[in-house]
CSV table of C-alpha atoms in Angstrom, one decimal:
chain,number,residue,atom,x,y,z
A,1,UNK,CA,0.0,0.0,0.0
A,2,UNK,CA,2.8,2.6,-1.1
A,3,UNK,CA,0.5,4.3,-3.2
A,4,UNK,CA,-1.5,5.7,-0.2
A,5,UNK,CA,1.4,8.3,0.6
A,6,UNK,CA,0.7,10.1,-2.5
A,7,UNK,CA,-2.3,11.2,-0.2
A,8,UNK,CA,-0.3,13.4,1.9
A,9,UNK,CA,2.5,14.2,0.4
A,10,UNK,CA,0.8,17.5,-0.9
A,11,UNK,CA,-0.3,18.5,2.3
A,12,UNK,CA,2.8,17.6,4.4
A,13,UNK,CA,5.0,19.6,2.2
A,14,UNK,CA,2.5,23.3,2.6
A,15,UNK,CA,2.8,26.0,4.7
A,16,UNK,CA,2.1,26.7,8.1
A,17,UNK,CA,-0.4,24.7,10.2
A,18,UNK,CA,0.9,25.4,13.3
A,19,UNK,CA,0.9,29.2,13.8
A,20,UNK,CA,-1.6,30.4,16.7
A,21,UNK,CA,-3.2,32.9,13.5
A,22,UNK,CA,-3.5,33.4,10.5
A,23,UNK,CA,-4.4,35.8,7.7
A,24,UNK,CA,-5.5,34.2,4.8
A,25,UNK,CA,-7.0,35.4,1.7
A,26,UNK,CA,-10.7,34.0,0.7
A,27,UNK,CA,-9.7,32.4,-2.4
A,28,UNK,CA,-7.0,30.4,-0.1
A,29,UNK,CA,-9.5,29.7,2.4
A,30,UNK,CA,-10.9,26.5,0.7
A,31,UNK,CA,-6.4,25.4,0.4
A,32,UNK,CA,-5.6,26.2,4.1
A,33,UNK,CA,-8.9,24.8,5.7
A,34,UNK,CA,-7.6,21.3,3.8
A,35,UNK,CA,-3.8,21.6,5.4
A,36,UNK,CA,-5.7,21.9,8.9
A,37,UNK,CA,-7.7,18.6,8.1
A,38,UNK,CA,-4.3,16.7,7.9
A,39,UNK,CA,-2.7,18.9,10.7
A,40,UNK,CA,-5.8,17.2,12.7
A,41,UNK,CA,-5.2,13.9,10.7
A,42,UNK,CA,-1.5,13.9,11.8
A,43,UNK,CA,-2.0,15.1,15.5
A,44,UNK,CA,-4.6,12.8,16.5
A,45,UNK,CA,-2.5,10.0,14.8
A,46,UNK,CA,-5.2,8.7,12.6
A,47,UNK,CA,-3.3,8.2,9.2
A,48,UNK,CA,-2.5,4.7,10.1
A,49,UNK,CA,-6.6,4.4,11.0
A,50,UNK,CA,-6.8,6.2,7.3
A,51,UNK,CA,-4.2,3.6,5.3
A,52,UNK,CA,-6.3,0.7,7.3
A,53,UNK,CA,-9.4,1.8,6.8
A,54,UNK,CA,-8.7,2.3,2.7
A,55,UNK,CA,-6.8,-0.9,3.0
A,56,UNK,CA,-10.2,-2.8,4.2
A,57,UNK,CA,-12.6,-0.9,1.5
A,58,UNK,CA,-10.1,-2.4,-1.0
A,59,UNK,CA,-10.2,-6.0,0.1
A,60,UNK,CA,-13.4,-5.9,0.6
A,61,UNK,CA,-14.4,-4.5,-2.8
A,62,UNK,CA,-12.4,-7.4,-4.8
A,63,UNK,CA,-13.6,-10.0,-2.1
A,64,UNK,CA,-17.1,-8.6,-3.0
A,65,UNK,CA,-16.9,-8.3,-6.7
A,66,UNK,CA,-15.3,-11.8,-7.0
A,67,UNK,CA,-18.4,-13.2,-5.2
A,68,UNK,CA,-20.5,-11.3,-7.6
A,69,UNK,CA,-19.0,-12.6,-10.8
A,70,UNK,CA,-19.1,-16.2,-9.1
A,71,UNK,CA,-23.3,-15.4,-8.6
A,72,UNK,CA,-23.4,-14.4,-12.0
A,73,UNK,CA,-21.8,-17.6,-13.8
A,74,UNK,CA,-24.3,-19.6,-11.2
A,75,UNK,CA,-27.1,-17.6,-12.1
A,76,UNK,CA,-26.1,-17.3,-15.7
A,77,UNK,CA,-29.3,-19.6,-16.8
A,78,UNK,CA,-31.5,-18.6,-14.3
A,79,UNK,CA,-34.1,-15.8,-16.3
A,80,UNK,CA,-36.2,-15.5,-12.8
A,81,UNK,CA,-33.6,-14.3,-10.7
A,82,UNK,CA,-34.8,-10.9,-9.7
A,83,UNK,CA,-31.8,-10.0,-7.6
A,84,UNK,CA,-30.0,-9.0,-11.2
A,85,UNK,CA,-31.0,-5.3,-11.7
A,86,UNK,CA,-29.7,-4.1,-8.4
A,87,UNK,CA,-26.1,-5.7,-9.2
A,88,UNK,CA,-25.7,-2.8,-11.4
A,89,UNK,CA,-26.3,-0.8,-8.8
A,90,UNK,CA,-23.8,-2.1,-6.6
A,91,UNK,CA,-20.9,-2.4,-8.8
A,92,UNK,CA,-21.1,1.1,-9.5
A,93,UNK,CA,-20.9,1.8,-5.7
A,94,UNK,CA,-17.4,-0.2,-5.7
A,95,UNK,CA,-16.2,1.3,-8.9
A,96,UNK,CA,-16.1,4.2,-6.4
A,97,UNK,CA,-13.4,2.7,-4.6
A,98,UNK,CA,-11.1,2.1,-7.9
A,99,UNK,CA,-8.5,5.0,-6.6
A,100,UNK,CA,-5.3,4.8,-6.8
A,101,UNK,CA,-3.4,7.8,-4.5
A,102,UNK,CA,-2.6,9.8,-7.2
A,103,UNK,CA,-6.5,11.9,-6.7
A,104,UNK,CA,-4.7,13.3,-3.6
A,105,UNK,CA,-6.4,13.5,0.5
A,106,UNK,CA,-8.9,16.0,-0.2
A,107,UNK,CA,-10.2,14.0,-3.5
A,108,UNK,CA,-10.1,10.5,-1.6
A,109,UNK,CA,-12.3,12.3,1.3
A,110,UNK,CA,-14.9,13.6,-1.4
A,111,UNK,CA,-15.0,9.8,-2.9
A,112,UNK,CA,-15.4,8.1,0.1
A,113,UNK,CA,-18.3,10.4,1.3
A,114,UNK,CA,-19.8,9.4,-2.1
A,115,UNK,CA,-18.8,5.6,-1.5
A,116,UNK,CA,-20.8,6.3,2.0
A,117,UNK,CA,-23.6,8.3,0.4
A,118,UNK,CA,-24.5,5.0,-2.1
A,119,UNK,CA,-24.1,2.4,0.4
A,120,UNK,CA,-26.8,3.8,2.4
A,121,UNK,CA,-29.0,4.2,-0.3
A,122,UNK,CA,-28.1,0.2,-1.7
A,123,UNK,CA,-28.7,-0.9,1.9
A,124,UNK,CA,-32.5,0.8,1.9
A,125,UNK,CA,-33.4,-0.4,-1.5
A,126,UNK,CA,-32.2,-4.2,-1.1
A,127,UNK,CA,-34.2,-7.3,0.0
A,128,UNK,CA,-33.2,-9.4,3.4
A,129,UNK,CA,-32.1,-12.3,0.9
A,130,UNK,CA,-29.6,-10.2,-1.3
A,131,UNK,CA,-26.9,-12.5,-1.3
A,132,UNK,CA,-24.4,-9.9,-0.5
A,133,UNK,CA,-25.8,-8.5,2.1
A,134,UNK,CA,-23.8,-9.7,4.8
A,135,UNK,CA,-20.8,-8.3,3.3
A,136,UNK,CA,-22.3,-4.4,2.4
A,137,UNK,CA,-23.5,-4.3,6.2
A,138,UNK,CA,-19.8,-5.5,7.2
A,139,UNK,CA,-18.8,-2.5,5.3
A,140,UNK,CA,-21.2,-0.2,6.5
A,141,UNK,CA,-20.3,-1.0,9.9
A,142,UNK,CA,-16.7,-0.3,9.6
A,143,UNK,CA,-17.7,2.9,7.3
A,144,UNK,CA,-19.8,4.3,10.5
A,145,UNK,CA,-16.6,3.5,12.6
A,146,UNK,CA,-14.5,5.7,10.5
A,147,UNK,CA,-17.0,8.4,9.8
A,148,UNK,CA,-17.3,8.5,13.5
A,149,UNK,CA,-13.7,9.5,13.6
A,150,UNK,CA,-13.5,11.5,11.4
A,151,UNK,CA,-16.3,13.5,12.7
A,152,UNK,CA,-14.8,13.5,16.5
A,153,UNK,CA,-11.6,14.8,15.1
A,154,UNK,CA,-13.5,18.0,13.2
A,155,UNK,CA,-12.2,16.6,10.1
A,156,UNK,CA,-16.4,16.3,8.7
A,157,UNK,CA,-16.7,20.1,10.1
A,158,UNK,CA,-13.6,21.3,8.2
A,159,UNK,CA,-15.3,19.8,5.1
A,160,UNK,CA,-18.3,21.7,5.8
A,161,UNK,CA,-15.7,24.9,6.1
A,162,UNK,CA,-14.5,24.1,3.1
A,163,UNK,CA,-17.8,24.4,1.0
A,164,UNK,CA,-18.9,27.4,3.1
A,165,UNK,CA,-15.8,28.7,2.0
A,166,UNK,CA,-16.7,28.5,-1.9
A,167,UNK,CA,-19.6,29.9,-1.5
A,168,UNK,CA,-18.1,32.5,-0.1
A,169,UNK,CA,-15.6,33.1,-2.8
A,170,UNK,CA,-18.7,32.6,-5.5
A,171,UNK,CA,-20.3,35.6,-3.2
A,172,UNK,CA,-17.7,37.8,-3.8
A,173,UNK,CA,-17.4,37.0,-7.9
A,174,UNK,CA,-21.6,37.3,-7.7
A,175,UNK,CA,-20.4,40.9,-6.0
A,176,UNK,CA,-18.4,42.1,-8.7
A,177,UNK,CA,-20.9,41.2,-11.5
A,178,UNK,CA,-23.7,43.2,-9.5
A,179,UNK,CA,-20.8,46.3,-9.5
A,180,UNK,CA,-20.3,45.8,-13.3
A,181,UNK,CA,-24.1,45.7,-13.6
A,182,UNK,CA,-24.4,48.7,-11.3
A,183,UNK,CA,-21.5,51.0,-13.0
A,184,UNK,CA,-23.1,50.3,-16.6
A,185,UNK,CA,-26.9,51.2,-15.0
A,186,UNK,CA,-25.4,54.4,-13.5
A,187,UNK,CA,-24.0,55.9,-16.8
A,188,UNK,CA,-27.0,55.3,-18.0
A,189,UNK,CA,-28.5,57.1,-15.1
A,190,UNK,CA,-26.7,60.3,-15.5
A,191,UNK,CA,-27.5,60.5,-18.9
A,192,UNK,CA,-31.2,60.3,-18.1
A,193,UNK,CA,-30.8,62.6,-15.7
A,194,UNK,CA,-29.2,65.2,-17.8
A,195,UNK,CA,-32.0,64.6,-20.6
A,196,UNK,CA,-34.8,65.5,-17.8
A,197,UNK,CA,-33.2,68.7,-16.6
A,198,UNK,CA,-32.8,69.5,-20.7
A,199,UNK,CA,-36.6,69.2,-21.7
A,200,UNK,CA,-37.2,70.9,-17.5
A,201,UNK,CA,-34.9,73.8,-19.0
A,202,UNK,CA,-36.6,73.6,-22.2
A,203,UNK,CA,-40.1,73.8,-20.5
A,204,UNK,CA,-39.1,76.9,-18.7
A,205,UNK,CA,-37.8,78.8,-22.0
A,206,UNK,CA,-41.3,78.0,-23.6
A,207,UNK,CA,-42.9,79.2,-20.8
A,208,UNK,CA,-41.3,83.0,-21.8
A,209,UNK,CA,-43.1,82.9,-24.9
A,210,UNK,CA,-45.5,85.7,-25.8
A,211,UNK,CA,-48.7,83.4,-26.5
A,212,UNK,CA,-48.0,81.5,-22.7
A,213,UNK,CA,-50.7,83.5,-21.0
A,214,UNK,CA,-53.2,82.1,-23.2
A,215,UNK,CA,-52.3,78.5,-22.9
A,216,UNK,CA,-51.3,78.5,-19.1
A,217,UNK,CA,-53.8,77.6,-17.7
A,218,UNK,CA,-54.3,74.0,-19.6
A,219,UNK,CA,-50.6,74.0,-19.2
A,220,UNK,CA,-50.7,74.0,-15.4
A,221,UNK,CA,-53.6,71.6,-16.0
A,222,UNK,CA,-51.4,69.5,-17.7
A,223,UNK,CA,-48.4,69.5,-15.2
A,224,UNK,CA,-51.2,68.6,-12.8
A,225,UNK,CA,-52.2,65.4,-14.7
A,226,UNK,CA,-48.5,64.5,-15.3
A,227,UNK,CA,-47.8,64.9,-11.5
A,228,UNK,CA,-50.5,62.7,-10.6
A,229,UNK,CA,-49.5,60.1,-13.3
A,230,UNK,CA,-46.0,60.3,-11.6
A,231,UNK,CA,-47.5,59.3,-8.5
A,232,UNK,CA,-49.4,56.5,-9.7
A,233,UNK,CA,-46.5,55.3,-11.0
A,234,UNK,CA,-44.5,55.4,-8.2
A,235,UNK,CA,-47.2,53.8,-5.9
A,236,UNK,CA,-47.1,51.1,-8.3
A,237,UNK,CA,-43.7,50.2,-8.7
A,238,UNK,CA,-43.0,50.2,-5.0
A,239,UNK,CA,-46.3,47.7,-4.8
A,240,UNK,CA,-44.5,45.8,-7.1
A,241,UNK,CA,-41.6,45.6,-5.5
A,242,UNK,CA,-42.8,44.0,-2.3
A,243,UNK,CA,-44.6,41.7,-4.9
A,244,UNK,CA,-41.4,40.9,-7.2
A,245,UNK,CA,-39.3,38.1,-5.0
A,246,UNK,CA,-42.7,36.2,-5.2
A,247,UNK,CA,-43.1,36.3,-8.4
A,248,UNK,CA,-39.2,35.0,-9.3
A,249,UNK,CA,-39.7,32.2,-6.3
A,250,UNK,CA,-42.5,31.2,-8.4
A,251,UNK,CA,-41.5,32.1,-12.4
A,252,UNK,CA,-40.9,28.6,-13.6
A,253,UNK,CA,-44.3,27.6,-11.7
A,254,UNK,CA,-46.2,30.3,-13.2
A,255,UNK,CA,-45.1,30.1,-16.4
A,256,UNK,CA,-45.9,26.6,-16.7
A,257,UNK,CA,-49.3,26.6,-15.4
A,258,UNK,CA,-50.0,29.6,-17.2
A,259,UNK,CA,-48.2,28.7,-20.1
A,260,UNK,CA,-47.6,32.4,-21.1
A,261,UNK,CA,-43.8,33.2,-20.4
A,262,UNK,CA,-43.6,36.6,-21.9
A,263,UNK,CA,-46.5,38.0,-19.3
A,264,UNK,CA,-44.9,36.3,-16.2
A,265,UNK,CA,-41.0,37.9,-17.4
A,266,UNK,CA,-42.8,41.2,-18.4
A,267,UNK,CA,-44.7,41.2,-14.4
A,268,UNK,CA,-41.0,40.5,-13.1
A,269,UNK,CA,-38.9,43.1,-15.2
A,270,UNK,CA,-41.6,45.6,-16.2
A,271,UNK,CA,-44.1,45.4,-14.3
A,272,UNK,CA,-45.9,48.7,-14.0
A,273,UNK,CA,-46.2,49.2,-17.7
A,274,UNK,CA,-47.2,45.5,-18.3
A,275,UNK,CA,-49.9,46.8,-16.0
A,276,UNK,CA,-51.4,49.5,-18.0
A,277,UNK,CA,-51.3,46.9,-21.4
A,278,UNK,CA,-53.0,44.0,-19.3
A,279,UNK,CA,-56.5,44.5,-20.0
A,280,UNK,CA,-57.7,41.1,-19.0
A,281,UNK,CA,-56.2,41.7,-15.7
A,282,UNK,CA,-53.9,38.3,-15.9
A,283,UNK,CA,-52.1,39.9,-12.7
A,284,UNK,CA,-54.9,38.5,-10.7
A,285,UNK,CA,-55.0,35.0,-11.6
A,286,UNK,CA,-51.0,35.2,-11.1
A,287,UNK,CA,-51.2,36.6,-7.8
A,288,UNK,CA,-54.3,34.1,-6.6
A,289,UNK,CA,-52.3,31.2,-7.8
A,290,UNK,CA,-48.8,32.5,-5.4
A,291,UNK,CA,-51.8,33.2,-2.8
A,292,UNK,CA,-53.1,29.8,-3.1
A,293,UNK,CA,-49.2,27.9,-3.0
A,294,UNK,CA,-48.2,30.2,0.2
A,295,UNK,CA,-51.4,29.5,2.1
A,296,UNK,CA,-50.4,26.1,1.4
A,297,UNK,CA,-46.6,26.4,2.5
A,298,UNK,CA,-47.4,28.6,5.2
A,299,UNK,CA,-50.3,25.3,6.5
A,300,UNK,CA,-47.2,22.7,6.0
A,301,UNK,CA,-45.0,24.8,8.1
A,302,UNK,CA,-47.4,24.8,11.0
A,303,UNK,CA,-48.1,21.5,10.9
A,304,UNK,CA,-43.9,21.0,11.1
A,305,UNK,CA,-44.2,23.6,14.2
A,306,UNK,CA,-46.5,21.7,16.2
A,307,UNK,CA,-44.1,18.8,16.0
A,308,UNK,CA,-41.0,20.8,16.7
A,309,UNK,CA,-40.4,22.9,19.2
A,310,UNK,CA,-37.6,25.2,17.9
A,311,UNK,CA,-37.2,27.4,14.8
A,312,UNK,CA,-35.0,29.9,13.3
A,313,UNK,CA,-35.3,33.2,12.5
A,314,UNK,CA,-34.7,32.8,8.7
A,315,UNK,CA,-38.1,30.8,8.7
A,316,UNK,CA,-39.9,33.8,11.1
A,317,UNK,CA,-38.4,36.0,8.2
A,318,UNK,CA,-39.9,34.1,5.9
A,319,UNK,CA,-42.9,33.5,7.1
A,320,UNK,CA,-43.3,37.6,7.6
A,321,UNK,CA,-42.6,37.9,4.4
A,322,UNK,CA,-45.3,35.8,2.8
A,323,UNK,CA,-47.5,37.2,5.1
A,324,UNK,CA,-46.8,40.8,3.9
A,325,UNK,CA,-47.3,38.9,0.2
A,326,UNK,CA,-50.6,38.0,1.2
A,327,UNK,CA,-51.9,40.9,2.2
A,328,UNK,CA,-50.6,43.1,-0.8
A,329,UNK,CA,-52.7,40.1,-2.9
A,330,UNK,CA,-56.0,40.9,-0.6
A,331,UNK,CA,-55.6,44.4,-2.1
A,332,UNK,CA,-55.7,43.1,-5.2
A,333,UNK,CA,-58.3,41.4,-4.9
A,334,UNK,CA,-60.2,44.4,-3.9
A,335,UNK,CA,-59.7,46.1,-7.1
A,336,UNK,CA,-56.3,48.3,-5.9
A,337,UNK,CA,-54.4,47.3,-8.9
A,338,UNK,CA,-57.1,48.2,-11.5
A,339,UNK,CA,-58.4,51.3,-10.1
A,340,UNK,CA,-55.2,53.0,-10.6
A,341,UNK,CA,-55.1,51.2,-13.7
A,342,UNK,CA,-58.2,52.7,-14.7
A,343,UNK,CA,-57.3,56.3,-13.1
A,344,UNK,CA,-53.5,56.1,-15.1
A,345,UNK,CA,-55.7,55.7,-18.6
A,346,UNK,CA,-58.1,58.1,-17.7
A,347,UNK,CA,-55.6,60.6,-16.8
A,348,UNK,CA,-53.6,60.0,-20.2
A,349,UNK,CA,-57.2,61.0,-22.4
A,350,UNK,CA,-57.2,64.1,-20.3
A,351,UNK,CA,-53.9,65.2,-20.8
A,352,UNK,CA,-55.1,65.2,-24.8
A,353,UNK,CA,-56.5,68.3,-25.2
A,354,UNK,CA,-57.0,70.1,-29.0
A,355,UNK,CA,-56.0,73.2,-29.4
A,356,UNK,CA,-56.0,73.1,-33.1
A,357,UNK,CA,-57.4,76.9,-34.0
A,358,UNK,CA,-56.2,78.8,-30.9
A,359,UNK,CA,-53.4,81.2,-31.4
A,360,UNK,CA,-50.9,79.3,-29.1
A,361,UNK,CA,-51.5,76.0,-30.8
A,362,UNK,CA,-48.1,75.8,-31.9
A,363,UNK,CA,-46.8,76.5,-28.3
A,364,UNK,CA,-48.7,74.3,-26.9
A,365,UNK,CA,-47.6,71.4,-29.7
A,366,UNK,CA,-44.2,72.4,-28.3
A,367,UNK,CA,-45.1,72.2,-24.6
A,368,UNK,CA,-46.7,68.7,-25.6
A,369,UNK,CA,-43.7,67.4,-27.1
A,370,UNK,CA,-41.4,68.6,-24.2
A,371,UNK,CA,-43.9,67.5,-21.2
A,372,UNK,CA,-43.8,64.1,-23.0
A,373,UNK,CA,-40.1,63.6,-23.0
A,374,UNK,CA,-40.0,64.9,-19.9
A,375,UNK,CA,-42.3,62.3,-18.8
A,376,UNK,CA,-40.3,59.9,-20.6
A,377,UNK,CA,-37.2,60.6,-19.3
A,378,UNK,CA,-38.7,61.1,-15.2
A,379,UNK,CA,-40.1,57.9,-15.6
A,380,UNK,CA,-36.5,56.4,-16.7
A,381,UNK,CA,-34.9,58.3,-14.2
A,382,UNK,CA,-37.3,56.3,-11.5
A,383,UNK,CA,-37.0,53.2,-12.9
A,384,UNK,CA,-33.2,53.2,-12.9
A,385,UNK,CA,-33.1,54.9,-9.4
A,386,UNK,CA,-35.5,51.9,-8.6
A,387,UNK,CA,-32.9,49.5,-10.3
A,388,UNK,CA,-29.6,50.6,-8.7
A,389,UNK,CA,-31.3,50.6,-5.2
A,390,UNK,CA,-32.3,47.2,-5.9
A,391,UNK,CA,-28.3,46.3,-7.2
A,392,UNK,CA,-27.1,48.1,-4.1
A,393,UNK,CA,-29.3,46.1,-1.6
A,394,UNK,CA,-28.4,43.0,-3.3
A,395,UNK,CA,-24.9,43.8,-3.0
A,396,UNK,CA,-25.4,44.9,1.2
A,397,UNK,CA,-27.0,41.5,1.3
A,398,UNK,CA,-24.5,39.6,-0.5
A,399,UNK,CA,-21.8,41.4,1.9
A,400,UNK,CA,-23.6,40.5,5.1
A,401,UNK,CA,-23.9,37.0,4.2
A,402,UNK,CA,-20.3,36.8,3.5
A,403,UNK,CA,-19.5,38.5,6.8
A,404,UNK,CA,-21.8,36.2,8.5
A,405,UNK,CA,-20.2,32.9,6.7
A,406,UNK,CA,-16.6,34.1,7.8
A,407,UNK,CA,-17.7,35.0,11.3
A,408,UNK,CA,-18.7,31.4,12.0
A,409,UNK,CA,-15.9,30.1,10.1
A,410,UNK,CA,-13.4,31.6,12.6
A,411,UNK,CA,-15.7,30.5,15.7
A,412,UNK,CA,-15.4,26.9,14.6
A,413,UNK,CA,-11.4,27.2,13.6
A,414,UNK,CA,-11.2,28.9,17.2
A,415,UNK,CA,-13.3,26.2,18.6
A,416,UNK,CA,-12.1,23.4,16.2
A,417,UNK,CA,-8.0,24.6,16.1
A,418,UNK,CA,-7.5,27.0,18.4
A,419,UNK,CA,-6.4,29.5,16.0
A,420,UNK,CA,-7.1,33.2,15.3
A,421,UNK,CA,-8.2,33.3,12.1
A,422,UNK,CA,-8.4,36.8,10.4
A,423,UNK,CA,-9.6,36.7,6.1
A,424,UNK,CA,-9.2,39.2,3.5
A,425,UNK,CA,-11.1,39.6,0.6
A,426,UNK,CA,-11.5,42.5,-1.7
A,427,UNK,CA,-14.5,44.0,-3.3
């Protein structure tokens, strides 16, 4: 069994894994986290329990597999035997074992949590009289003895380190591609913002023009209508947004059952505007149907709570939140949605007044055209404010998650090592 020192050979030759702490970059978490599994491996002695244990898994497997082939030439004839399906089955569970020290310790940990994963699963699904039997439940036996030690060493909770750490460092990439989303959204931003105060300053040069007077008052009247229109749509998109992680929880869901993909992505991404177009008022029917699956979620959940007696605050969150959903969906099904609907379209046949005639008609053609870009662009300007905030709170979140993950990494390498552990990362 020479081979099985290529397992530690890496990991005996890298860097510190004694020091009391450490700074450690977050894409060298993952790296240093493995060389304190074989500092623990070497310090509570158990490589010769690891070369034993790989030793038996081994033996067994060819003892195993030669028994198999030995059934099968017995059996060869035998078109009843119903045992044959799950054989399959098994020997792809000991093809698991056919290492050979060159994957490396952190590799041969992954496969033989694997190996573990499909013996379980082989030892529910097979009859008392599998002929093989005897020998899986010998090795699950000596499996649970090595898990067991594995897991009283910390070398299972490293692991789980380990996987916390990538999802850390995926975190941070997920970061940057929010911060290249937001940079490209703010150019666009400024530029809006620029083309409002243009057609604003272009308003107010208008407003100097001799024929003014006559057409100020249906001007003002006009501002009035555009205000209110602003505040409809404002009210709307912040109804939406309470209503928007619903909606992507349940996208594949609703487009399936809807089968109309366009009108669930439009309710996501636009949804005030998809709004004003949706005559039929197909909002409903999506929001009863999320209604209907959280009432339903939120039952199952009780039902679990009776049984247990703690919880977490992630499912209180929860819970809060699709209660808040449910409640925005009561309002719509009181007619909130549609009745500003209704008022936005009314509002917009208002604002169409003829002044075809009248000695300011070609102002007011101006003062038109200008009021409607400016609409235009304050409506951009809102939706892309309403964008960024979204990016940046998706970014704070992302942050505090990674925060959180790296706070309870060092409590467990404090706990687990006794080390200080301090991570950088960069943003």
């Amino acid at each position: 069994m020479a081979w099985l020192g290529n397992l530690f050979r890496s990991l005996k030759t890298s860097s510190d894994s004694s020091a009391s702490k450490s700074v450690i970059h977050l894409n060298d978490l993952k790296e240093w986290l493995g060389v304190q599994k074989y500092s623990l491996i070497s310090q509570t002695k158990l490589e010769g329990a690891f070369v034993d244990y790989l030793d038996f898994l081994k033996s067994k497997k060819w003892e195993i597999e030669s028994k198999l082939e030995a059934y099968k030439e017995e059996k060869a004839s035998d078109k009843k035997d119903s045992l044959k399906p799950s054989f399959s089955e098994l020997s792809q569970t000991l093809m698991l074992l056919n290492f050979d020290g060159e994957e490396g310790f952190e590799q041969v940990l992954e496969i033989l949590q694997k190996f573990s994963q499909n013996l379980n699963l082989l030892l529910q699904k097979i009859p008392t009289n599998y002929p093989f039997l005897a020998d899986l439940q010998a090795l699950k036996v000596v499996e649970e003895q090595f898990e067991a030690k594995l897991v009283k060493t910390g070398i299972r909770q490293l692991e789980s380190l380990q996987k916390q750490s990538t999802n850390l460092e995926n975190s941070l990439d997920q970061i940057k591609e929010i911060k290249k989303r937001l940079a490209s959204l703010q150019e666009r931003l400024v530029q809006s913002q620029k083309m409002k105060t243009d057609k604003e300053a272009a308003i107010n040069i208008l407003k100097t023009d001799p024929y003014f007077p006559e057409i100020k008052e249906d001007v003002e009247f006009y501002s009035r209508v555009k205000d209110r229109k602003v505040e409809i749509w404002a009210e709307l998109s912040n109804f939406f947004s309470t209503l928007k992680p619903a909606l992507q929880e349940k996208e594949k869901e609703l487009i399936q059952f809807f089968a109309e993909p366009l009108m669930v992505k439009n309710y996501i991404n636009e949804p005030v505007s998809t709004l004003f177009s949706d005559d039929t008022q197909k909002i409903v029917s999506l929001l009863l149907y999320i209604k209907k699956q959280n009432e339903r979620s939120s039952n199952n959940h009780t039902a679990k709570s009776l049984s247990v007696n703690s919880s977490s605050v992630n499912s209180h969150s929860a819970l809060y939140s699709k209660s808040t959903i449910l409640e925005q969906i009561k309002l719509v099904e009181a007619g909130y949605l549609e009745k500003l609907r209704r008022e936005y379209i009314q509002l917009e046949q208002k604002s169409k007044v003829n002044y075809q005639g009248r000695s300011g008609f070609g102002l007011m053609l101006k003062m038109e055209e200008n009021y409607y870009r400016l609409e235009h662009f304050e409506k951009q300007v809102r939706e892309l404010e309403s964008r960024k905030q979204q990016l940046e709170n998706e970014i704070k979140s992302v942050e505090e998650n990674i925060s959180q993950g790296l706070n309870q990494i060092k409590e467990v390498v404090k706990e687990q090592l006794n080390k200080e552990l301090e991570v950088t990362y960069s943003l």
